[in-house]
PDB file of C-alpha atoms and ligand atoms in Angstrom:
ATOM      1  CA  UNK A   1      -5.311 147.104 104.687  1.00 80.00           C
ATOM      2  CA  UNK A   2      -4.281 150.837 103.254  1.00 89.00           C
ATOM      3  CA  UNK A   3      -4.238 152.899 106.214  1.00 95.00           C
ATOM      4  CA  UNK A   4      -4.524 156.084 103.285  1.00 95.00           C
ATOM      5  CA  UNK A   5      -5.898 156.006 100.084  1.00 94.00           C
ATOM      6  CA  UNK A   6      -5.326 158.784  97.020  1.00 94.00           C
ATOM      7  CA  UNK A   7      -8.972 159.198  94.763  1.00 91.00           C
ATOM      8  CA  UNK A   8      -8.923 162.124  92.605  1.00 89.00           C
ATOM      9  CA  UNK A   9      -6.018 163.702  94.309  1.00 91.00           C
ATOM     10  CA  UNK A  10      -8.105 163.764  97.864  1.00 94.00           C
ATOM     11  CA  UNK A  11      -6.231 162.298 100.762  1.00 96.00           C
ATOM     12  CA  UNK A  12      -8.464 159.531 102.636  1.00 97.00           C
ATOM     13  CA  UNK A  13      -7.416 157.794 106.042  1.00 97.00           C
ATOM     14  CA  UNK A  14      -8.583 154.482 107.827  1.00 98.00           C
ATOM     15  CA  UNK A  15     -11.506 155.535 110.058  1.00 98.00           C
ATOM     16  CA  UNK A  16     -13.181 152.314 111.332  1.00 98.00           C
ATOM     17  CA  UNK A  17     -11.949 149.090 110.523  1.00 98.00           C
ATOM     18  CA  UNK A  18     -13.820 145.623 108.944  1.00 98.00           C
ATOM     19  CA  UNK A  19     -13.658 144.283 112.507  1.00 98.00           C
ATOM     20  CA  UNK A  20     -14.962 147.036 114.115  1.00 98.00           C
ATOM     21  CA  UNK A  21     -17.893 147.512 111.370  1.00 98.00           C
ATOM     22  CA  UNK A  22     -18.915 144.014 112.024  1.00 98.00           C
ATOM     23  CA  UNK A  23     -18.282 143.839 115.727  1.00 98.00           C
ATOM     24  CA  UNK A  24     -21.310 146.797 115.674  1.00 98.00           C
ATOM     25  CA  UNK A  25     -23.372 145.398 112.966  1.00 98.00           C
ATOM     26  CA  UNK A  26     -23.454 142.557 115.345  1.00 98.00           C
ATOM     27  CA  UNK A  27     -24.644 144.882 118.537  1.00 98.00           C
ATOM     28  CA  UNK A  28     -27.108 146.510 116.372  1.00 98.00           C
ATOM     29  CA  UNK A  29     -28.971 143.237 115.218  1.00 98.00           C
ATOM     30  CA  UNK A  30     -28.537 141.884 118.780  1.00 98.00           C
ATOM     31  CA  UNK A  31     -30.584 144.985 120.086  1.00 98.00           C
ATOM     32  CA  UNK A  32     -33.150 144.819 117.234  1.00 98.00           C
ATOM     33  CA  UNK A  33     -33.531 141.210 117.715  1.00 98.00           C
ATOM     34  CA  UNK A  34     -34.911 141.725 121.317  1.00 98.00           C
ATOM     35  CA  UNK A  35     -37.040 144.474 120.560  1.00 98.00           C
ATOM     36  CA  UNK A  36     -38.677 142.787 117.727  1.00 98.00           C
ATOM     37  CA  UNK A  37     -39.311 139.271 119.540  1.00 98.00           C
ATOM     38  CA  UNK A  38     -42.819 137.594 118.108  1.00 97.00           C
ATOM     39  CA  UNK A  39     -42.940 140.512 115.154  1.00 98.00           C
ATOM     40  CA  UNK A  40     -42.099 140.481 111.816  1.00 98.00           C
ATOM     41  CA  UNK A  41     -40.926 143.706 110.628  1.00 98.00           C
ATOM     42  CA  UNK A  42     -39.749 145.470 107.156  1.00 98.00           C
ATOM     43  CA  UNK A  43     -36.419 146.516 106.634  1.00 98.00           C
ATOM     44  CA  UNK A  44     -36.568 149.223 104.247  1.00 98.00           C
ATOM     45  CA  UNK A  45     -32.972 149.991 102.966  1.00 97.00           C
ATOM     46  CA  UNK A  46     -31.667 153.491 101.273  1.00 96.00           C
ATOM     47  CA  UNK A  47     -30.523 152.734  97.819  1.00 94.00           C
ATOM     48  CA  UNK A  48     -27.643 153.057  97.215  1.00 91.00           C
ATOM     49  CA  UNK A  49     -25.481 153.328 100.211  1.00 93.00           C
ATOM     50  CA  UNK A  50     -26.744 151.157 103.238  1.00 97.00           C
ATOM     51  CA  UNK A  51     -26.868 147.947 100.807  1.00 97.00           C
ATOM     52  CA  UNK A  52     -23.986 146.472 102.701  1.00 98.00           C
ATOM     53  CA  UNK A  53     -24.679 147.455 105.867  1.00 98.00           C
ATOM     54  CA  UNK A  54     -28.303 146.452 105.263  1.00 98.00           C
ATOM     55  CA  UNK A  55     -27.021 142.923 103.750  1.00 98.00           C
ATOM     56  CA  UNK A  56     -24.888 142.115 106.672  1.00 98.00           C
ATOM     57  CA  UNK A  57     -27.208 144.078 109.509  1.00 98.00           C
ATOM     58  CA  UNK A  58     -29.953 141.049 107.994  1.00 98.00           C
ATOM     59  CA  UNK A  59     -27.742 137.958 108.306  1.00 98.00           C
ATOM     60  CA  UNK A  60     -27.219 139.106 111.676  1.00 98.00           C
ATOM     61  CA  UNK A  61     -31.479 139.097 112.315  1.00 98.00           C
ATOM     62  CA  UNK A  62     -33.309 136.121 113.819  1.00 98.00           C
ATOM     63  CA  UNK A  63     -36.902 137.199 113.776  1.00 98.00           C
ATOM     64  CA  UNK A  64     -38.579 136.919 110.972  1.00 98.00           C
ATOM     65  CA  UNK A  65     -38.354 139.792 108.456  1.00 98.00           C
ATOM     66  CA  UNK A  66     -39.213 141.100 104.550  1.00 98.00           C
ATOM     67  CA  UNK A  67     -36.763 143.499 102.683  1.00 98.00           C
ATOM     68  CA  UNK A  68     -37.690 146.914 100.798  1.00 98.00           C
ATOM     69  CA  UNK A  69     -35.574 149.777  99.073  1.00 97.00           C
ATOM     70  CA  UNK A  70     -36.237 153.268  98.301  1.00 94.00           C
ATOM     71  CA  UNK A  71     -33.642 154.501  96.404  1.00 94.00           C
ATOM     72  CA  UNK A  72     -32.825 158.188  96.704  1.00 89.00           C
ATOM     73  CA  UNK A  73     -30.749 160.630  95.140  1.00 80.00           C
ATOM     74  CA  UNK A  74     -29.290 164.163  96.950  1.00 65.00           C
ATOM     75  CA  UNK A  75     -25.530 163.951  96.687  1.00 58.00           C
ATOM     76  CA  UNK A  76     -25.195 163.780  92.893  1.00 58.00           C
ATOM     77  CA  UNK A  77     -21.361 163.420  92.626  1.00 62.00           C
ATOM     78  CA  UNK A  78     -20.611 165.993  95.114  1.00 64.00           C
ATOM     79  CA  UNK A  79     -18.822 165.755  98.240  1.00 65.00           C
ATOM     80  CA  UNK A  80     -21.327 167.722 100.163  1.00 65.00           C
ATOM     81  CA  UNK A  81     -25.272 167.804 100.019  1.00 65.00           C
ATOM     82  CA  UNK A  82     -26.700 169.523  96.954  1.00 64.00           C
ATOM     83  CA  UNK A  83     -29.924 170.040  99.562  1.00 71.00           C
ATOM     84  CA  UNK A  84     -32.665 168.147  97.410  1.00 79.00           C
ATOM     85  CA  UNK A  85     -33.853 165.201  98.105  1.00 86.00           C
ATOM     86  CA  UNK A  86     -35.433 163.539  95.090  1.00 86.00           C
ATOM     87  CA  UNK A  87     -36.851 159.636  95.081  1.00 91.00           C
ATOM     88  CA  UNK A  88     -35.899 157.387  92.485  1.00 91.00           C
ATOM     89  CA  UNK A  89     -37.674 154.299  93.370  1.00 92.00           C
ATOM     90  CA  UNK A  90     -40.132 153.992  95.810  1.00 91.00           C
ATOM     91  CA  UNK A  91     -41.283 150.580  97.800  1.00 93.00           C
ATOM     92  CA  UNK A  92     -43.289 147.811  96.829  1.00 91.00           C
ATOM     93  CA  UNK A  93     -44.324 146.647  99.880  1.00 93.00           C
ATOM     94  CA  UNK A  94     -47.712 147.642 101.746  1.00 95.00           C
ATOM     95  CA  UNK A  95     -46.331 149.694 104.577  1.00 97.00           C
ATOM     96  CA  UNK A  96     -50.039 149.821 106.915  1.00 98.00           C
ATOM     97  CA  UNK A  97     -49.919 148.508 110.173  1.00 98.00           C
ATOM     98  CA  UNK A  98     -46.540 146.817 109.863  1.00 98.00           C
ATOM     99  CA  UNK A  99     -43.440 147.295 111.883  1.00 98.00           C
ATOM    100  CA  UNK A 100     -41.019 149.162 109.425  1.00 98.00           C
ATOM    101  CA  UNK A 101     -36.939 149.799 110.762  1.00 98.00           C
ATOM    102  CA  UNK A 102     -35.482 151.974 107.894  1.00 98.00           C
ATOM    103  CA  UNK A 103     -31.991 151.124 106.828  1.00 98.00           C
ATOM    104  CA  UNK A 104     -29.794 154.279 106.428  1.00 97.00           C
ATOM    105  CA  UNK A 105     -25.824 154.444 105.650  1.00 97.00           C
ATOM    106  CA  UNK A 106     -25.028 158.042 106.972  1.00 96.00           C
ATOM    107  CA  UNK A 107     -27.354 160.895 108.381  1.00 94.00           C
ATOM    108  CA  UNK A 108     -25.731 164.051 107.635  1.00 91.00           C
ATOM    109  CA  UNK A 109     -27.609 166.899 106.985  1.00 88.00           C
ATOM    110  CA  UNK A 110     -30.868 165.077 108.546  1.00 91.00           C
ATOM    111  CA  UNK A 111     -32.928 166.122 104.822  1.00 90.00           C
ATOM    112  CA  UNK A 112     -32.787 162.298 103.402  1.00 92.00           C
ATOM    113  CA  UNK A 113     -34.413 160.619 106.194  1.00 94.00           C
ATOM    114  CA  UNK A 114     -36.938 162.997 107.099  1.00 93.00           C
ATOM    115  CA  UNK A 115     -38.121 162.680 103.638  1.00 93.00           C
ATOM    116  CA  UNK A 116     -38.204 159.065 104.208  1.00 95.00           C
ATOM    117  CA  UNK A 117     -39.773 159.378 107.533  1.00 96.00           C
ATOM    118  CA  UNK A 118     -42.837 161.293 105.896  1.00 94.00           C
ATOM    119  CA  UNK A 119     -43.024 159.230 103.484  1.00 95.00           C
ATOM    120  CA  UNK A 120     -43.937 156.133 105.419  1.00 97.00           C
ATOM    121  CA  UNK A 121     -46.033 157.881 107.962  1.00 97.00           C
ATOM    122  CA  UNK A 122     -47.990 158.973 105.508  1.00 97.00           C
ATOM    123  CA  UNK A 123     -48.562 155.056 104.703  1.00 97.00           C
ATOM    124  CA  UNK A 124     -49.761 154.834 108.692  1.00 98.00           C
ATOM    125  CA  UNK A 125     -47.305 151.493 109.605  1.00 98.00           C
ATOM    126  CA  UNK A 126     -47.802 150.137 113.316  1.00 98.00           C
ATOM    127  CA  UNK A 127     -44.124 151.520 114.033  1.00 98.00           C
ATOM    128  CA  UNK A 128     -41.354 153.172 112.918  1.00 98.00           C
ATOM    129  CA  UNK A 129     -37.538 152.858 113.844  1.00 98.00           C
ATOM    130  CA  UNK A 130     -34.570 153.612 112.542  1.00 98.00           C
ATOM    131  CA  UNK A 131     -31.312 152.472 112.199  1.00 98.00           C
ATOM    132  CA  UNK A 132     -28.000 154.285 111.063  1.00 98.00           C
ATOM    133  CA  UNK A 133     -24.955 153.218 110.587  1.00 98.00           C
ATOM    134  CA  UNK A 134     -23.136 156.651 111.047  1.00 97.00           C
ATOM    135  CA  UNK A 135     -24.379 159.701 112.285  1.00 95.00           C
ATOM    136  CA  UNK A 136     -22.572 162.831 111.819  1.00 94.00           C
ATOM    137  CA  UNK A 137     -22.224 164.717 114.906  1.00 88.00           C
ATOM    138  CA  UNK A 138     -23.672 168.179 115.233  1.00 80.00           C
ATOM    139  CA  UNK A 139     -26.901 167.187 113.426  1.00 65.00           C
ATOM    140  CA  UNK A 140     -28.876 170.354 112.876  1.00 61.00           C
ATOM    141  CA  UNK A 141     -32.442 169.560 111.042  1.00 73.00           C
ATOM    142  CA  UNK A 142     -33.969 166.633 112.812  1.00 85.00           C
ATOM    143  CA  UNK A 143     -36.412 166.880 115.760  1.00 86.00           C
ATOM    144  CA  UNK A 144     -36.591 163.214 116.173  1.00 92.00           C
ATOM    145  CA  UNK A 145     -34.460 160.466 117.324  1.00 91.00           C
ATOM    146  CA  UNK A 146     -32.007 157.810 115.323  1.00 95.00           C
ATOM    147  CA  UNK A 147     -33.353 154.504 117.595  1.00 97.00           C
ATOM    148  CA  UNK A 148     -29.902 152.779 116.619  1.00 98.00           C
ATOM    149  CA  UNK A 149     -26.591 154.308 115.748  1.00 97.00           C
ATOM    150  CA  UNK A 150     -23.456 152.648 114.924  1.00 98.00           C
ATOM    151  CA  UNK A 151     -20.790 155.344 115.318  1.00 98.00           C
ATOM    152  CA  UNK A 152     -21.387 158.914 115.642  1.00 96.00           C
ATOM    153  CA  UNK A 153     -18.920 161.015 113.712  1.00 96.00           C
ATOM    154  CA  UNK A 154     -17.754 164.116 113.095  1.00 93.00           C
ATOM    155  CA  UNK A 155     -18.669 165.926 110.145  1.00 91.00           C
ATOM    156  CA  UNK A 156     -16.134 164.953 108.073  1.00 92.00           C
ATOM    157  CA  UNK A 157     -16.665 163.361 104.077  1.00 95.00           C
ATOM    158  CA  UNK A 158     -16.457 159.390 104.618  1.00 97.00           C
ATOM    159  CA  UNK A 159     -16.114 156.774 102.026  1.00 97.00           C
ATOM    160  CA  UNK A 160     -16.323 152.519 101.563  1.00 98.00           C
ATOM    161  CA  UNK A 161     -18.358 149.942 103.172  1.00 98.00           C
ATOM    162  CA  UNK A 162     -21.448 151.165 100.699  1.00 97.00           C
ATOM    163  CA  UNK A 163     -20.547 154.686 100.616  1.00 97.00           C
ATOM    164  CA  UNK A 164     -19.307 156.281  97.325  1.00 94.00           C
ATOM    165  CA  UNK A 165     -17.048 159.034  96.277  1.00 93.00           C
ATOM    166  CA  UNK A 166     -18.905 160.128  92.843  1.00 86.00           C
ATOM    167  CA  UNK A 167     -20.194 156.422  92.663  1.00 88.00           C
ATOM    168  CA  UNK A 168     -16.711 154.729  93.607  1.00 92.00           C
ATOM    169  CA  UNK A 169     -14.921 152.671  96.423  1.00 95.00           C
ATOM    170  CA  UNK A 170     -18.483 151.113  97.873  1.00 96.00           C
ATOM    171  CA  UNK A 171     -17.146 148.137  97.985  1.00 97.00           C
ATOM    172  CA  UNK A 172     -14.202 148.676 100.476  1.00 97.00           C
ATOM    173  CA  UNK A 173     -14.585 146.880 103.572  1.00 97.00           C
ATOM    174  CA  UNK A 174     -13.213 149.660 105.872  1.00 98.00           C
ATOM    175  CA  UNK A 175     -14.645 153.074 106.271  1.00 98.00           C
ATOM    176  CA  UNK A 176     -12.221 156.395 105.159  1.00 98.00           C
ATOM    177  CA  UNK A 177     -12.693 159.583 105.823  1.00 97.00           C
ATOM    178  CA  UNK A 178     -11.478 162.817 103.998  1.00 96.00           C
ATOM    179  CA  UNK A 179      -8.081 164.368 105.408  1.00 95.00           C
ATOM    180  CA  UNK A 180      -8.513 167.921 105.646  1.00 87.00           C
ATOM    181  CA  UNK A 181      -5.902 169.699 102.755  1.00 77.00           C
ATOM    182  CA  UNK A 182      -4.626 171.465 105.838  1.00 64.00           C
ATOM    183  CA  UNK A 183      -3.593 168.590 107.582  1.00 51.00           C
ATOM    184  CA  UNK A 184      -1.833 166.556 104.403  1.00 48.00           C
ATOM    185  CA  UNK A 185       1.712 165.840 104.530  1.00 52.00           C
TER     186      UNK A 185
HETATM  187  P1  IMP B   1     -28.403 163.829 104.384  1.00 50.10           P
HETATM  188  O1  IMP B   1     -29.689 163.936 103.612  1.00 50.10           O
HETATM  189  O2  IMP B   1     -27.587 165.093 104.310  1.00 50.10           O
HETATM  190  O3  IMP B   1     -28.593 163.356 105.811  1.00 50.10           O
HETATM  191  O4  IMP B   1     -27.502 162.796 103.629  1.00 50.10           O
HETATM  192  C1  IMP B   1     -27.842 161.505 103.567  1.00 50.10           C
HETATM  193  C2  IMP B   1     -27.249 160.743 102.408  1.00 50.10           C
HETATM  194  O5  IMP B   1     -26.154 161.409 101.769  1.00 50.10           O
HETATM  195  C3  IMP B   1     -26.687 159.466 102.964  1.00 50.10           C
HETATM  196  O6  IMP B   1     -27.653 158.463 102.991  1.00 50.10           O
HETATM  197  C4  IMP B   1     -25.540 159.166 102.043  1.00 50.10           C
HETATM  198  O7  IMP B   1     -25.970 158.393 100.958  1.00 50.10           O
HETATM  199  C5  IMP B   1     -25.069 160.523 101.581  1.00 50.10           C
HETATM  200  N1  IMP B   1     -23.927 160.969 102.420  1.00 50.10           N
HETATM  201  C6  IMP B   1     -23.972 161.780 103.500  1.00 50.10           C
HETATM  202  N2  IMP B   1     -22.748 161.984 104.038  1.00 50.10           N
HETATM  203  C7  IMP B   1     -21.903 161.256 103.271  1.00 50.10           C
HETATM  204  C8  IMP B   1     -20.474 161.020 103.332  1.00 50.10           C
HETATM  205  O8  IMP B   1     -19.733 161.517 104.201  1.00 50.10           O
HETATM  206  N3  IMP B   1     -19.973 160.207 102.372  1.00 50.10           N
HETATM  207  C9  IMP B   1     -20.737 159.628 101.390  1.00 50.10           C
HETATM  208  N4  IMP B   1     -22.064 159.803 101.308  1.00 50.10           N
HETATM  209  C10 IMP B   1     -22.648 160.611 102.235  1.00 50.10           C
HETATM  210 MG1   MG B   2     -27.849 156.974 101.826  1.00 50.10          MG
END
């Protein structure tokens, strides 16, 4: 396993590895497992970034459950937010008075998911949790809570395991994050 990577001239080093991804996907089903005992809720998964961690969060889940996407677009090809949140795709499912855990990659600037979160209140479901992966550290514009975190982060640019750099390196297994320039050898 690299422990740096070079993409577009940007240094990137090992953050978390496969085993420690998995080791945490495995806590985070393990909790949502217990608190969803006898119900059969919705994950609803942000396209395109948590479809890995939502694929192996599910094989981890023992109560029955259905799968949704929204698919979103705010980052363009950029390295940080462009601000606006615009949805691509939105679900198919009937949302009322079901139990719905959204399925998010990375909470940054907090924008994405409170769009989501309106979205599906709107739709009046029995409950609503969430789930992230990685939450970067400092979060300003949310006054509500992330039910299950994976790793909080600083605010640095990370990459792989489902998270792009302008649409590349999803599909690594680890998790990079951006060396700052002043800190490259
Ligand atoms: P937010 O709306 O600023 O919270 O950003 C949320 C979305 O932006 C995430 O679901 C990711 O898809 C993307 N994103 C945020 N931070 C990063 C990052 O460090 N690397 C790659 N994508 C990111
Ligand atoms: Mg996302």
């Amino acid at each position: 396993m690299a422990q740096r990577l070079t993409i577009n001239g940007d240094v990137f080093e090992l953050y978390l590895s496969e085993h420690q991804i998995q080791e945490r996907v495995r806590e985070l089903a393990y909790q949502i497992n217990n608190d969803y005992v006898g119900k059969v809720p919705i994950f609803i998964g942000v396209l395109n970034g948590a479809f890995i961690f939502l694929a192996d969060l599910i094989r981890e889940i023992t109560v029955d459950c259905e799968i949704d996407f929204f698919k979103l677009s705010s980052y363009g090809d950029a390295k940080i937010s462009s601000g606006q949140v615009r949805l691509l795709k939105d679900l198919n499912c009937q949302v009322k008075g079901r139990d719905i855990i959204v399925v998010e990659d990375i909470i940054d600037s907090g924008l994405s998911i409170s769009y989501i979160k309106q979205l599906i209140e709107r739709e009046h479901p029995a409950s609503l949790r969430i789930v992230s992966l990685l939450l970067k550290k400092g979060l300003p514009k949310i006054d509500f809570t992330i039910d299950y975190v994976g790793f909080e982060i600083p605010p640095d640019f990370v990459i792989g395991y489902g998270l792009d750099y302008a649409q590349k390196v999803r599909n690594l297994r680890q998790i990079y994050k951006l060396v700052p320039q002043s800190t490259e050898q």
